[in-house]
Coordinates of C-alpha atoms in Angstrom, one line a residue:
M128 CA -47.7 -83.0 62.0
S129 CA -44.2 -81.9 63.2
N130 CA -43.5 -80.9 66.8
D131 CA -43.2 -77.2 65.7
E132 CA -46.5 -77.5 63.9
V133 CA -48.1 -79.0 67.1
T134 CA -46.9 -76.0 69.1
L135 CA -48.4 -73.7 66.5
Y136 CA -51.8 -75.4 65.9
L137 CA -52.5 -77.0 69.3
P138 CA -54.6 -74.0 70.4
V139 CA -56.8 -74.6 67.3
I140 CA -57.3 -78.3 68.2
I141 CA -58.0 -77.5 71.8
K142 CA -60.8 -75.1 70.8
A143 CA -62.2 -77.3 68.1
L144 CA -62.4 -80.3 70.5
S145 CA -63.8 -78.4 73.4
A146 CA -66.9 -80.6 73.5
C147 CA -64.6 -83.6 74.4
T148 CA -63.1 -84.1 77.9
L149 CA -59.5 -84.6 77.0
N150 CA -56.3 -83.7 78.9
H151 CA -53.4 -81.7 77.5
E152 CA -51.3 -84.6 76.6
Q153 CA -54.1 -86.4 74.8
L154 CA -54.9 -83.3 72.8
K155 CA -51.2 -83.0 71.8
A156 CA -51.2 -86.7 70.7
I157 CA -54.4 -86.0 68.7
C158 CA -53.0 -82.9 67.1
K159 CA -50.0 -84.8 65.8
I160 CA -52.3 -87.0 63.6
F161 CA -53.7 -84.0 61.7
N162 CA -52.1 -82.7 58.6
V163 CA -51.6 -79.1 57.7
Q164 CA -53.1 -78.1 54.3
F165 CA -52.9 -74.8 52.6
V166 CA -55.8 -74.1 50.2
K167 CA -55.1 -71.4 47.7
K168 CA -57.8 -68.8 46.8
D169 CA -60.3 -70.1 44.2
T170 CA -59.1 -73.7 44.6
N171 CA -61.2 -76.6 46.1
Y172 CA -60.8 -78.4 49.3
C173 CA -63.3 -81.0 48.1
T174 CA -65.0 -81.2 44.7
N175 CA -68.4 -82.0 43.4
G176 CA -68.5 -85.5 41.9
K177 CA -65.5 -86.7 43.9
I178 CA -65.2 -88.4 47.3
C179 CA -64.4 -86.2 50.3
E180 CA -61.6 -88.2 51.8
T181 CA -60.9 -86.0 54.8
T182 CA -62.6 -83.8 57.3
A183 CA -61.0 -80.6 58.4
I184 CA -60.8 -77.9 61.0
L185 CA -60.4 -74.3 59.7
V186 CA -57.3 -72.4 61.0
S187 CA -57.7 -69.2 59.0
G188 CA -59.3 -67.9 55.8
I189 CA -62.8 -68.2 54.3
L190 CA -64.3 -71.1 52.3
I191 CA -67.8 -71.6 50.8
S192 CA -69.8 -74.7 50.0
Q193 CA -71.2 -74.7 46.5
Y194 CA -74.2 -76.9 45.6
F195 CA -74.4 -77.2 41.8
K196 CA -77.8 -77.0 40.2
T197 CA -78.9 -79.5 37.6
G198 CA -81.9 -80.0 35.2
K199 CA -85.0 -78.1 36.3
E200 CA -83.2 -76.3 39.1
L201 CA -80.9 -74.7 36.5
K202 CA -83.7 -73.8 34.1
N203 CA -85.9 -72.3 36.8
T204 CA -83.1 -70.2 38.5
K205 CA -83.5 -66.4 38.5
D206 CA -79.9 -65.8 37.5
E207 CA -77.3 -67.5 35.4
C208 CA -75.0 -68.7 38.2
P209 CA -74.9 -72.5 38.1
Y210 CA -74.5 -73.0 41.9
I211 CA -76.1 -72.2 45.2
V212 CA -73.9 -71.3 48.2
A213 CA -75.0 -73.8 50.8
N214 CA -72.6 -73.0 53.7
L215 CA -69.9 -70.5 54.7
Y216 CA -66.8 -71.5 56.6
F217 CA -65.0 -68.9 58.7
H218 CA -64.3 -68.0 62.3
P219 CA -66.4 -67.8 64.4
L220 CA -69.3 -68.9 62.3
C221 CA -68.3 -72.5 61.4
P222 CA -64.8 -73.9 61.7
Y223 CA -65.6 -77.5 60.7
L224 CA -65.3 -78.5 57.0
N225 CA -66.6 -81.7 55.5
H226 CA -69.3 -83.0 53.2
G227 CA -70.4 -85.4 55.9
S228 CA -72.4 -87.9 53.7
S229 CA -69.3 -88.3 51.4
F230 CA -66.7 -88.4 54.2
Y231 CA -68.5 -91.0 56.3
S232 CA -70.0 -93.1 53.5
G233 CA -67.5 -92.8 50.8
N234 CA -70.1 -91.6 48.3
Y235 CA -69.4 -88.8 45.8
C236 CA -69.8 -85.2 46.9
S237 CA -72.8 -83.2 45.7
V238 CA -71.0 -80.0 46.7
S239 CA -67.6 -78.3 46.2
I240 CA -65.9 -76.5 49.1
Q241 CA -63.8 -73.6 47.6
A242 CA -61.4 -71.1 49.3
K243 CA -62.4 -67.5 48.7
E244 CA -59.0 -66.4 50.0
N245 CA -55.8 -68.3 50.9
S246 CA -56.7 -70.5 53.8
I247 CA -55.1 -73.0 56.2
I248 CA -56.9 -76.1 57.4
L249 CA -56.1 -79.2 59.5
T250 CA -57.2 -82.4 57.9
I251 CA -57.7 -86.0 59.0
T252 CA -58.9 -89.1 57.2
L253 CA -61.8 -91.3 58.3
K254 CA -59.4 -94.1 59.1
E255 CA -57.2 -91.8 61.3
L256 CA -60.3 -90.4 63.0
N257 CA -61.7 -93.9 63.7
N258 CA -58.4 -95.0 65.2
L259 CA -58.3 -91.9 67.4
C260 CA -61.9 -92.7 68.6
L261 CA -60.7 -96.1 69.6
L262 CA -57.9 -94.6 71.7
Y263 CA -59.9 -91.7 73.0
P264 CA -63.7 -92.6 73.1
E265 CA -64.5 -89.0 74.1
L266 CA -63.9 -88.1 70.5
N267 CA -67.1 -90.0 69.6
K268 CA -69.0 -86.9 70.9
L269 CA -67.4 -84.8 68.1
R270 CA -69.7 -85.9 65.3
A271 CA -72.8 -85.1 67.2
F272 CA -71.4 -81.8 68.4
I273 CA -70.5 -80.7 64.9
A274 CA -74.0 -81.8 63.6
E275 CA -75.6 -79.8 66.5
A276 CA -73.5 -76.7 65.7
N277 CA -74.4 -76.9 62.0
D278 CA -78.1 -77.2 62.9
K279 CA -77.9 -74.1 65.0
I280 CA -76.3 -72.2 62.2
S281 CA -79.0 -73.4 59.8
D282 CA -81.8 -72.5 62.2
N283 CA -80.4 -69.1 62.7
R284 CA -80.1 -68.5 59.0
I285 CA -83.7 -69.5 58.4
L286 CA -84.8 -67.2 61.3
K287 CA -83.0 -64.3 59.7
L288 CA -84.5 -65.0 56.3
N289 CA -87.9 -64.9 57.8
V290 CA -87.2 -61.7 59.9
F291 CA -85.9 -59.9 56.8
K292 CA -88.3 -61.4 54.3
N293 CA -88.5 -59.1 51.2
D294 CA -85.8 -56.8 52.7
D295 CA -82.6 -57.7 51.0
E296 CA -80.8 -54.6 52.2
G297 CA -81.8 -55.3 55.8
L298 CA -80.6 -58.9 55.5
L299 CA -77.3 -57.8 54.1
L300 CA -76.8 -55.1 56.7
D301 CA -77.6 -57.6 59.5
F302 CA -75.0 -60.1 58.1
E303 CA -72.4 -57.3 58.0
A304 CA -73.2 -56.3 61.5
T305 CA -72.9 -59.9 62.7
H306 CA -69.8 -60.7 60.7
P307 CA -67.9 -57.3 60.1
G308 CA -65.9 -57.2 56.9
K309 CA -66.7 -60.8 55.8
A310 CA -69.2 -59.9 53.0
K311 CA -66.7 -58.0 50.9
R312 CA -64.1 -60.8 51.3
I313 CA -66.7 -63.5 50.2
G314 CA -68.1 -61.5 47.3
F315 CA -71.6 -60.2 46.8
A316 CA -72.8 -63.0 44.4
N317 CA -71.9 -65.6 47.0
I318 CA -73.4 -63.7 50.0
A319 CA -76.5 -63.1 48.0
S320 CA -76.8 -66.8 47.2
Y321 CA -76.3 -67.8 50.8
L322 CA -78.9 -65.3 52.0
N323 CA -81.4 -66.1 49.2
M324 CA -81.1 -62.6 47.7
N325 CA -81.2 -61.3 44.1
R326 CA -77.6 -61.7 42.9
N327 CA -78.2 -59.2 40.1
K328 CA -78.9 -56.3 42.5
P329 CA -75.8 -55.4 44.6
G330 CA -76.3 -54.1 48.1
S331 CA -75.1 -50.6 49.1
I332 CA -72.5 -51.9 51.5
L333 CA -70.7 -53.7 48.7

């Protein structure tokens, strides 16, 4: 990352690494290792069946994680869409992008992460991240912090699904109240999949 880019994106890095006790100069040094990547609308950051070679911090935009159904899952689905939206990535919901099992193990992804609008992310490879962790051991906290943050998002999602069981309209309205304007930008089919709703019955707010 260039010096101008560091000036521009350092606030993003500072916020994303807030779980780690690092001084300003250390954060600037870490920021320089990241690469700026522009992900165009409807293109993938990582792709099902390929290795996710980087992890990323979201700067702006919206991306979705798509789990592709196979075999019995595809035959038993209530609609014709071949994928399930497993996660949403936008501020402030979740700014950390990676298919962890692929990034850390080198195995093939079982999901695709696709931009629903032009987005900017900061990426780093596993080798670069490991080298940074050797220089700044505080960064070792980051993996646990991200896992904990994702668990909280998942738990909250399950809670909402239980609270609004059999009330698709209430579930959609609650999402819109929590994340104003995001539903229309993501698209009803994707929101419905994420919220386990009927994708063939659009909600009134969309």
